[in-house]
mmCIF file of C-alpha atoms in Angstrom:
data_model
loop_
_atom_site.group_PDB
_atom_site.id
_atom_site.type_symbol
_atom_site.label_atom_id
_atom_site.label_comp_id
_atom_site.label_asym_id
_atom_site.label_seq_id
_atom_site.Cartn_x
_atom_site.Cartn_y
_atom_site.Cartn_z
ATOM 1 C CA UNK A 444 111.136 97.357 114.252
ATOM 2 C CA UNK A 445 115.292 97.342 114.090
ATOM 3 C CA UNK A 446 114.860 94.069 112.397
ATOM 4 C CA UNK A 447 112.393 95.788 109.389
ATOM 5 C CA UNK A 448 114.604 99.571 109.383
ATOM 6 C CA UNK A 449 117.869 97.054 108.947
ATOM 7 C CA UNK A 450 116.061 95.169 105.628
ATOM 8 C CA UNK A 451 114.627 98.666 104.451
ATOM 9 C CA UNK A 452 118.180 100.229 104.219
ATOM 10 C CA UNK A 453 119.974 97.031 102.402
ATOM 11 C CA UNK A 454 117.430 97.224 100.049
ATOM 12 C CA UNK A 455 117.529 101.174 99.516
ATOM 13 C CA UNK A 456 121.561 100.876 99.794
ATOM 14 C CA UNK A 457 121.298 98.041 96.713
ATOM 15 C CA UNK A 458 119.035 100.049 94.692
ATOM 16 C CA UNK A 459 120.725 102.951 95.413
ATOM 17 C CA UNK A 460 124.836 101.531 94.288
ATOM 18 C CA UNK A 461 123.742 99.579 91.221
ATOM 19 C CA UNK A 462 121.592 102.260 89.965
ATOM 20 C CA UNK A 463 124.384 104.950 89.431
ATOM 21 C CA UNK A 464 128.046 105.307 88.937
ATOM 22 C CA UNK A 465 128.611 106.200 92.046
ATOM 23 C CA UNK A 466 129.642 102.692 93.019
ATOM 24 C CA UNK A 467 131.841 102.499 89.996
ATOM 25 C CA UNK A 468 133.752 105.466 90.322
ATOM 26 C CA UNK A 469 134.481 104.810 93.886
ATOM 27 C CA UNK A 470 135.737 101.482 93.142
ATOM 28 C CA UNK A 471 138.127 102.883 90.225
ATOM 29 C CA UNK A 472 139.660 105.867 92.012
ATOM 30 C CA UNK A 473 140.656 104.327 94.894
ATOM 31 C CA UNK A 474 140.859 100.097 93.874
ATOM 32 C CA UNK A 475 141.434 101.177 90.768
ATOM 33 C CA UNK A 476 138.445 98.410 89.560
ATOM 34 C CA UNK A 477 136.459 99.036 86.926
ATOM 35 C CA UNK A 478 132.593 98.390 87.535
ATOM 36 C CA UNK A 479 130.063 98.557 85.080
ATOM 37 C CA UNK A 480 127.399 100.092 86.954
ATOM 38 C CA UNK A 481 124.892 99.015 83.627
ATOM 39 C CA UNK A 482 126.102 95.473 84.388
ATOM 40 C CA UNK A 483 125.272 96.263 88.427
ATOM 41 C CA UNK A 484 122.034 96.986 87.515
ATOM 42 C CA UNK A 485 121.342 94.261 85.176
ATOM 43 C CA UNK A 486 122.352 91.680 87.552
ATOM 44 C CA UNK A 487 120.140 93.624 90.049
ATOM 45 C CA UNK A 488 117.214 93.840 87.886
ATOM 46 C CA UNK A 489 117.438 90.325 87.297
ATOM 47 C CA UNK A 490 117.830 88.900 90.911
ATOM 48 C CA UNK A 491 114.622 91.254 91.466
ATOM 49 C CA UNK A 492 112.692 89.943 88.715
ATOM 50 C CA UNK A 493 113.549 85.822 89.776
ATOM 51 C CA UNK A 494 112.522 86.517 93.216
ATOM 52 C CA UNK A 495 109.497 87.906 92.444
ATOM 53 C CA UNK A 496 108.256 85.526 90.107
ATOM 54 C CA UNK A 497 109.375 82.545 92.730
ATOM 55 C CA UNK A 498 106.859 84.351 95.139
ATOM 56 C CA UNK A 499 104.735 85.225 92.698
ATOM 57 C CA UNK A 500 104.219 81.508 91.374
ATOM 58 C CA UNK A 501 103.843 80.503 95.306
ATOM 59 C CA UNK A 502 101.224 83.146 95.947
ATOM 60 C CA UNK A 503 98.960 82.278 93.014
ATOM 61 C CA UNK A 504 99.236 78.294 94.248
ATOM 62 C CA UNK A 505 99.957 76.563 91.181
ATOM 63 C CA UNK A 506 99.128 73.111 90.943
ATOM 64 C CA UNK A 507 102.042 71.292 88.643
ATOM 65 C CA UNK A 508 105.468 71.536 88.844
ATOM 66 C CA UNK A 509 105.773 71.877 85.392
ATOM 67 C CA UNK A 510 103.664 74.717 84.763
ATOM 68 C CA UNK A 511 106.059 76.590 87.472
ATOM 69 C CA UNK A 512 108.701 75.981 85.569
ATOM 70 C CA UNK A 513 107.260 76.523 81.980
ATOM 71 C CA UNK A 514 106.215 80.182 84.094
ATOM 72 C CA UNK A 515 110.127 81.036 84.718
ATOM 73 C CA UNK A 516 111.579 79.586 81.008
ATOM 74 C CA UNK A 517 108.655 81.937 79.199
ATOM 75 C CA UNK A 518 109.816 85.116 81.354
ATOM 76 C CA UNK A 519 112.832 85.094 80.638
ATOM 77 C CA UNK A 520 112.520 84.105 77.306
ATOM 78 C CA UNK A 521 111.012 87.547 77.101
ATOM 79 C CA UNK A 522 113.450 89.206 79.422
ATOM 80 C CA UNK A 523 116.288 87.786 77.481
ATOM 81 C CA UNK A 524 115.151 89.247 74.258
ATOM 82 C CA UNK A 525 115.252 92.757 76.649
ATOM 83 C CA UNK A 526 118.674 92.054 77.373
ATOM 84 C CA UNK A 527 120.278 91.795 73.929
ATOM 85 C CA UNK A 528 119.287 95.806 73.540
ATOM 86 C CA UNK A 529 119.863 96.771 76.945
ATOM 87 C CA UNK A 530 123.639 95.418 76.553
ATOM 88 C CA UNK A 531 123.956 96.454 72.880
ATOM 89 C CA UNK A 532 122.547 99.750 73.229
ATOM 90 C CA UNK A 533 120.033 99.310 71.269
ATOM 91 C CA UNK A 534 117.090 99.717 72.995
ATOM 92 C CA UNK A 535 115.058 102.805 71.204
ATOM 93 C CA UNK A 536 112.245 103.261 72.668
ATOM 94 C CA UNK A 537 111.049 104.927 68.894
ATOM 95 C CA UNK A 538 111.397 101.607 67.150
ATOM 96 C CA UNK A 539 109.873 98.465 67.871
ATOM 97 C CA UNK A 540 106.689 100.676 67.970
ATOM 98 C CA UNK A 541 104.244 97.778 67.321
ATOM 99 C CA UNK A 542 105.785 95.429 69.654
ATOM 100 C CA UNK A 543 105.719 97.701 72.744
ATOM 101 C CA UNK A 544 102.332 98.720 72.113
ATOM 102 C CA UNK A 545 101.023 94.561 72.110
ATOM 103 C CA UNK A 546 103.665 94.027 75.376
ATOM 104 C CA UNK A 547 101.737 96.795 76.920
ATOM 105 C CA UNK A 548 98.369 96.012 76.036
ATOM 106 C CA UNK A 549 99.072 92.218 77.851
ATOM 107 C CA UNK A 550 100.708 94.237 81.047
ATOM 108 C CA UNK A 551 97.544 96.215 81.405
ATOM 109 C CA UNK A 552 95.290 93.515 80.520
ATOM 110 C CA UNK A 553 96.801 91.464 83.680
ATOM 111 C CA UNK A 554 95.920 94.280 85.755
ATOM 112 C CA UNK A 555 92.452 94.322 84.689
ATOM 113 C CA UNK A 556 92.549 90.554 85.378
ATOM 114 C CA UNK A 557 93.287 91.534 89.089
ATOM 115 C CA UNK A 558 90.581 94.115 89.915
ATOM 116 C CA UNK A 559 88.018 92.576 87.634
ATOM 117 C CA UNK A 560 88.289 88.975 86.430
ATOM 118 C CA UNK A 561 90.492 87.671 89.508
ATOM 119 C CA UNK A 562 88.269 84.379 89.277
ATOM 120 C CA UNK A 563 90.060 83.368 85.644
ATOM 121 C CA UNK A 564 93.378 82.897 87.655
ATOM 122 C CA UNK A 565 92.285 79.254 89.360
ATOM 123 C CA UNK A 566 94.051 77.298 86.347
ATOM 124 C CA UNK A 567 97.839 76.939 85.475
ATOM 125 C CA UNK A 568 98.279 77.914 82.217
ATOM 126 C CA UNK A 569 95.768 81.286 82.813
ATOM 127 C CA UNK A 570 98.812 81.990 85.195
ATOM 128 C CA UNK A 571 101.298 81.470 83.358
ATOM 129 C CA UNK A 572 100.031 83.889 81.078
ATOM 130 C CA UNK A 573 98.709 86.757 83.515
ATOM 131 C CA UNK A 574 103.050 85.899 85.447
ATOM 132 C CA UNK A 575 104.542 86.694 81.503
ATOM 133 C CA UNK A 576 102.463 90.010 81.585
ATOM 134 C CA UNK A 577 102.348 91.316 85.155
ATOM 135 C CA UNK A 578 105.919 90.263 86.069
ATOM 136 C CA UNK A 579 107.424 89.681 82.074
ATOM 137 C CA UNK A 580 106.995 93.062 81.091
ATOM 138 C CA UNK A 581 107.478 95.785 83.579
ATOM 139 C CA UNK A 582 110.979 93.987 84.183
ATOM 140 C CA UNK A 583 111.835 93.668 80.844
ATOM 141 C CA UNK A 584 110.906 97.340 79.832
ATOM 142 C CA UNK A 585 112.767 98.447 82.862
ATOM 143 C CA UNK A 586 116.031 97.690 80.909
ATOM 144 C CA UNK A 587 114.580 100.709 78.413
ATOM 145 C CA UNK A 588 114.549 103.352 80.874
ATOM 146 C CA UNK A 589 118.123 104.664 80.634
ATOM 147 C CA UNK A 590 119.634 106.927 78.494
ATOM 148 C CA UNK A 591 121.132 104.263 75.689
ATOM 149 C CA UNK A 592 124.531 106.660 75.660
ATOM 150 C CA UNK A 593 124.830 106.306 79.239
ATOM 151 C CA UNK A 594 126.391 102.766 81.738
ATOM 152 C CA UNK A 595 124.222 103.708 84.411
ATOM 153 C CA UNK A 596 120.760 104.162 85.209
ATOM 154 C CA UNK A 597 119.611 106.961 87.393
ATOM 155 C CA UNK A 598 116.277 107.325 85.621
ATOM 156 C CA UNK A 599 115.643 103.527 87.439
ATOM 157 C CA UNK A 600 116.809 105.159 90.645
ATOM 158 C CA UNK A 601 114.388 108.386 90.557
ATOM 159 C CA UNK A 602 111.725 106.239 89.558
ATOM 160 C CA UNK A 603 111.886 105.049 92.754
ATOM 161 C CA UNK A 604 113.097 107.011 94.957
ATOM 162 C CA UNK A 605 109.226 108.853 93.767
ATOM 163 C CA UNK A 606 107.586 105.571 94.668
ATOM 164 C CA UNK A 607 109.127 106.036 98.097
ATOM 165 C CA UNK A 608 108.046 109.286 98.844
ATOM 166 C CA UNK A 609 104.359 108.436 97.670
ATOM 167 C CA UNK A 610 104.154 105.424 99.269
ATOM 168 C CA UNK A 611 105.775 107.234 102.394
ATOM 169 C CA UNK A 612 103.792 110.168 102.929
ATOM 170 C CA UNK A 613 100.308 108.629 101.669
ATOM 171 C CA UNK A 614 100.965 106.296 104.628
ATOM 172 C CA UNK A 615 102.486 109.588 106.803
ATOM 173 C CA UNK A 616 99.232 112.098 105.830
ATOM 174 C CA UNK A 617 97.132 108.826 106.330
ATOM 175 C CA UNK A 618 97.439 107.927 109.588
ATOM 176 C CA UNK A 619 97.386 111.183 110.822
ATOM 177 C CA UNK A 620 94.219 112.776 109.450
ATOM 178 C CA UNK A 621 92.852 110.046 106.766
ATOM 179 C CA UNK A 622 88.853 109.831 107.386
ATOM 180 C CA UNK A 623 87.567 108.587 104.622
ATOM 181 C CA UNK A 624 88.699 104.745 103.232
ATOM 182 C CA UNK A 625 90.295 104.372 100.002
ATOM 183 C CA UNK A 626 89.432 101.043 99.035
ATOM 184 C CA UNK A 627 88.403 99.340 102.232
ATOM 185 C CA UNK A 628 87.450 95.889 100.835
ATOM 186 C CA UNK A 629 90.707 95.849 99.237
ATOM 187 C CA UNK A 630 93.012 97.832 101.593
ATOM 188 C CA UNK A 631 91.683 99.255 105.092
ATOM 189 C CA UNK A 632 94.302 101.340 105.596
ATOM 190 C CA UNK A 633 94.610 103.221 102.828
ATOM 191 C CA UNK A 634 92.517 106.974 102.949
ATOM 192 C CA UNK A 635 91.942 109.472 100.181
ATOM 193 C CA UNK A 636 93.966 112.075 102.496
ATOM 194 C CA UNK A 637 96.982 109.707 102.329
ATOM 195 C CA UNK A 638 96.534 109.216 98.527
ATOM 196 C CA UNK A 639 96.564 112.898 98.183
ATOM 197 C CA UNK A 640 99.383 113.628 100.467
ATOM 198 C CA UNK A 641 101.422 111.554 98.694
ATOM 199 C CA UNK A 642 100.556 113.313 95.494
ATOM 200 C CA UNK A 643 101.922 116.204 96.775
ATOM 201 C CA UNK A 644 104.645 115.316 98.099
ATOM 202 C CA UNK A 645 105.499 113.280 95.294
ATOM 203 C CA UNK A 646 105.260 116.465 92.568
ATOM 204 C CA UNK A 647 106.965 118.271 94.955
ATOM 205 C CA UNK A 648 109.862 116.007 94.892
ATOM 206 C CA UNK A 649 109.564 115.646 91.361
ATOM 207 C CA UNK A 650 109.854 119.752 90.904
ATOM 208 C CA UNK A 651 113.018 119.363 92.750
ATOM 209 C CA UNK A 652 114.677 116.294 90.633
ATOM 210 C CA UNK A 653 113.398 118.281 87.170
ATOM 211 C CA UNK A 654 115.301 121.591 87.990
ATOM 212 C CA UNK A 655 118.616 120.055 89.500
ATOM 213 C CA UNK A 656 119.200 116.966 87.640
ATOM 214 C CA UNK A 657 118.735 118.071 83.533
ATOM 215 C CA UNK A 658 120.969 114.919 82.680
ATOM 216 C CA UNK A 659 117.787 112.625 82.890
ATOM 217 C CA UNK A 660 115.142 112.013 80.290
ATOM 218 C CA UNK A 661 112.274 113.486 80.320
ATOM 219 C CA UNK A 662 110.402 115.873 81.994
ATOM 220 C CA UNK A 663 110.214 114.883 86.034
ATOM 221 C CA UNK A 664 107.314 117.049 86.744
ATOM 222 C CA UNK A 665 104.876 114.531 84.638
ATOM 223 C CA UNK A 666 106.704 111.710 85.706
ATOM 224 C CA UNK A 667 106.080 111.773 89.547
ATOM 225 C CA UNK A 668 102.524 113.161 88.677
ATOM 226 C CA UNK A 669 102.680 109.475 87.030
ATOM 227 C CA UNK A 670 104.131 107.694 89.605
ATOM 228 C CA UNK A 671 101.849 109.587 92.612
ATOM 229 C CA UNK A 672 98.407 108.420 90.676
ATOM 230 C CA UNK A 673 99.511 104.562 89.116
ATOM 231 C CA UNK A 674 101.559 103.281 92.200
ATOM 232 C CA UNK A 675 99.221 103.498 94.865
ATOM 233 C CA UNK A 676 97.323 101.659 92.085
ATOM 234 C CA UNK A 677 100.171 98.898 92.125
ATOM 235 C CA UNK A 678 100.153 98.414 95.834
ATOM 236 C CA UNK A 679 96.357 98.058 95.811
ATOM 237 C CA UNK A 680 96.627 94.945 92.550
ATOM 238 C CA UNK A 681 98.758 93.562 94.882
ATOM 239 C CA UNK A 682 96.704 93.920 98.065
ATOM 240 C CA UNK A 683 93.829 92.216 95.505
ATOM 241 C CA UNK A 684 95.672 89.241 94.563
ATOM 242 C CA UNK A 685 96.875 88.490 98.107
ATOM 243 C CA UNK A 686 92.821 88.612 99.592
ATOM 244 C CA UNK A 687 91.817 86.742 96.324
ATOM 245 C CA UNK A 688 94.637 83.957 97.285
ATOM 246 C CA UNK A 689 94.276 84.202 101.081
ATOM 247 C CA UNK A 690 97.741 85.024 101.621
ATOM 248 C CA UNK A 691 99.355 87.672 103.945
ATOM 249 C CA UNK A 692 102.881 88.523 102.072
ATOM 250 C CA UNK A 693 103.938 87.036 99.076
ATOM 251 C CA UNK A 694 107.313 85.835 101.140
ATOM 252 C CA UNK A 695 109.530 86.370 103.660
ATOM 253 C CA UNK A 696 113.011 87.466 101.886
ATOM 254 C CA UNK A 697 112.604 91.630 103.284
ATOM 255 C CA UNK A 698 111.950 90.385 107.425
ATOM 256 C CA UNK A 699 109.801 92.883 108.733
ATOM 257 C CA UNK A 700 108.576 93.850 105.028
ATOM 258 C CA UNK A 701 107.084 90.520 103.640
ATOM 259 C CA UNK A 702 108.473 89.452 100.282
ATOM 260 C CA UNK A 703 110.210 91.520 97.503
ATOM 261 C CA UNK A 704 106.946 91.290 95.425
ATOM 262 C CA UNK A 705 105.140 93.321 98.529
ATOM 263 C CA UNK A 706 108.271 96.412 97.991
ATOM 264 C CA UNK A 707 108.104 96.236 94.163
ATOM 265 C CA UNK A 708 104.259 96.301 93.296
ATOM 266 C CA UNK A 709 104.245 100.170 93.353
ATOM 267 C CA UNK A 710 107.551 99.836 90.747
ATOM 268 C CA UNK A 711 105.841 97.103 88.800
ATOM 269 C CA UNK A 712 103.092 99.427 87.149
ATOM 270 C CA UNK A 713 104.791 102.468 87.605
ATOM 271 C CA UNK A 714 108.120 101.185 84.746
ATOM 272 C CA UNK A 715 104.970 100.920 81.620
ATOM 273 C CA UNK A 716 103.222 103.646 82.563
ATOM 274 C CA UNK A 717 106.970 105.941 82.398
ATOM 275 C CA UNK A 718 107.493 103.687 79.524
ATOM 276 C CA UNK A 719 104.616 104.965 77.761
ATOM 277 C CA UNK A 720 105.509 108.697 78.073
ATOM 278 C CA UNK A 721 108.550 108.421 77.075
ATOM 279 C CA UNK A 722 107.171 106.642 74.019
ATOM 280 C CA UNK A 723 104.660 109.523 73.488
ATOM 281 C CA UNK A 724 107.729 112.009 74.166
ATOM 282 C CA UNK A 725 109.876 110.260 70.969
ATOM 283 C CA UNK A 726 106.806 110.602 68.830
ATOM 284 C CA UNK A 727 106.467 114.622 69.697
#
């Protein structure tokens, strides 16, 4: 148990310095060093997304080496091209309009894959594919989520900071008065009390973030209404593809936790779905 709260803090405590300027304006008023906290982020972003898709290739057993590799060279081909904008602030989420739309069509397509046609995953280059969508994109469009004016990213940071209250009082309501399964073939544990605990909770953080931090895009009301109905839906593609590949955790990097995929399929889903209304809110 200290083992597992130890890992849970590091990982809230790196999320939580490289995804505001805290950090950096700590660092410059009393080491007088500046820190990018854009760059922290990046850097962040992009440790997350390589560990993931190392477990990620490992849980969906791919046969050749070379296919592995061909899986991490076509990511971040993609994520690269994600980059470029995120570091040249150019990254307007009201351009590109035809290109998002196709890179978002492929991310939902992968989860469909999942829940429905988990059986076309058995050959390498199927997997390749469904890694560039379901791991490719949600990282990639992550980088689009600030404010392009701004060096840091608290938008990342509230995003989830939501998942952690839904994912931490569906499990709280849950397992004190959940009664009627979820998805039991898929996940046990999970209840339709817990899931609607954690809606609540999770507008009623939202409520709070809307009217005391104006600074952020959007409106924070629909976005945790978002996050409370589409990440329980990301922990449960992930439950899916575990049972489908007879594995437990996707890794061991988060003792006590499993791997980082098993603490980011919640955030996974939950970046294209905020994506999309934000691409909805530059077209009102």
């Amino acid at each position: 148990m200290l083992t597992r709260t130890f890992s849970g803090l590091i990982y809230i405590f790196l999320i939580f310095i490289c995804s505001n300027n805290i950090f950096s304006d700590f660092s410059y008023t009393y080491f007088n060093i500046k820190i990018n906290a854009g760059l922290l982020f990046y850097i962040l972003n992009s440790l997350f997304l390589l560990c993931c898709l190392v477990e990620c290739i490992k849980l969906l057993k791919y046969s050749t080496f070379i296919y592995k590799l061909l899986t991490i060279a076509v990511v971040f081909i993609l994520y690269y091209y994600s980059s470029i904008h995120y570091f040249n602030h150019s990254f307007y989420i009201s351009s590109l309009y035809i290109r998002y739309l196709l890179t978002l069509l492929l991310f939902f397509l992968s989860i469909v894959t999942i829940f429905k046609y988990s059986n076309e995953l058995y050959s390498d280059s199927s997997k390749l594919i469904f890694v560039l969508a379901y791991l490719g994109v949600p990282f990639g469009l992550s980088l689009a989520l600030p404010n392009s004016y701004r060096d840091y990213t608290s938008e990342v940071f509230y995003i989830f900071l939501l998942i952690w209250v839904s994912d931490s009082f569906a499990y709280i309501i849950g397992s004190k008065f959940g009664k009627r399964k979820l998805f039991p073939k898929i996940s046990p544990n999970k209840s339709i009390e817990g899931l609607l605990g954690g809606i609540f909770f999770t507008l009623v953080a939202g409520i709070l973030i809307e009217y005391n931090l104006k600074i952020l895009k959007g409106n924070w009301i629909v976005i945790s209404l978002l996050i409370s109905i589409f990440a329980p839906i990301g922990d449960l593609a992930e439950s899916k593809l575990k049972r489908v590949f007879k594995v437990k955790d996707s890794g061991k990097l988060m003792p006590g936790h499993g791997g980082l995929l098993d603490r980011l399929d919640s955030y996974i889903i939950c970046v294209p779905v905020v994506f999309i209304y934000y691409l909805i809110l530059s077209k009102i």
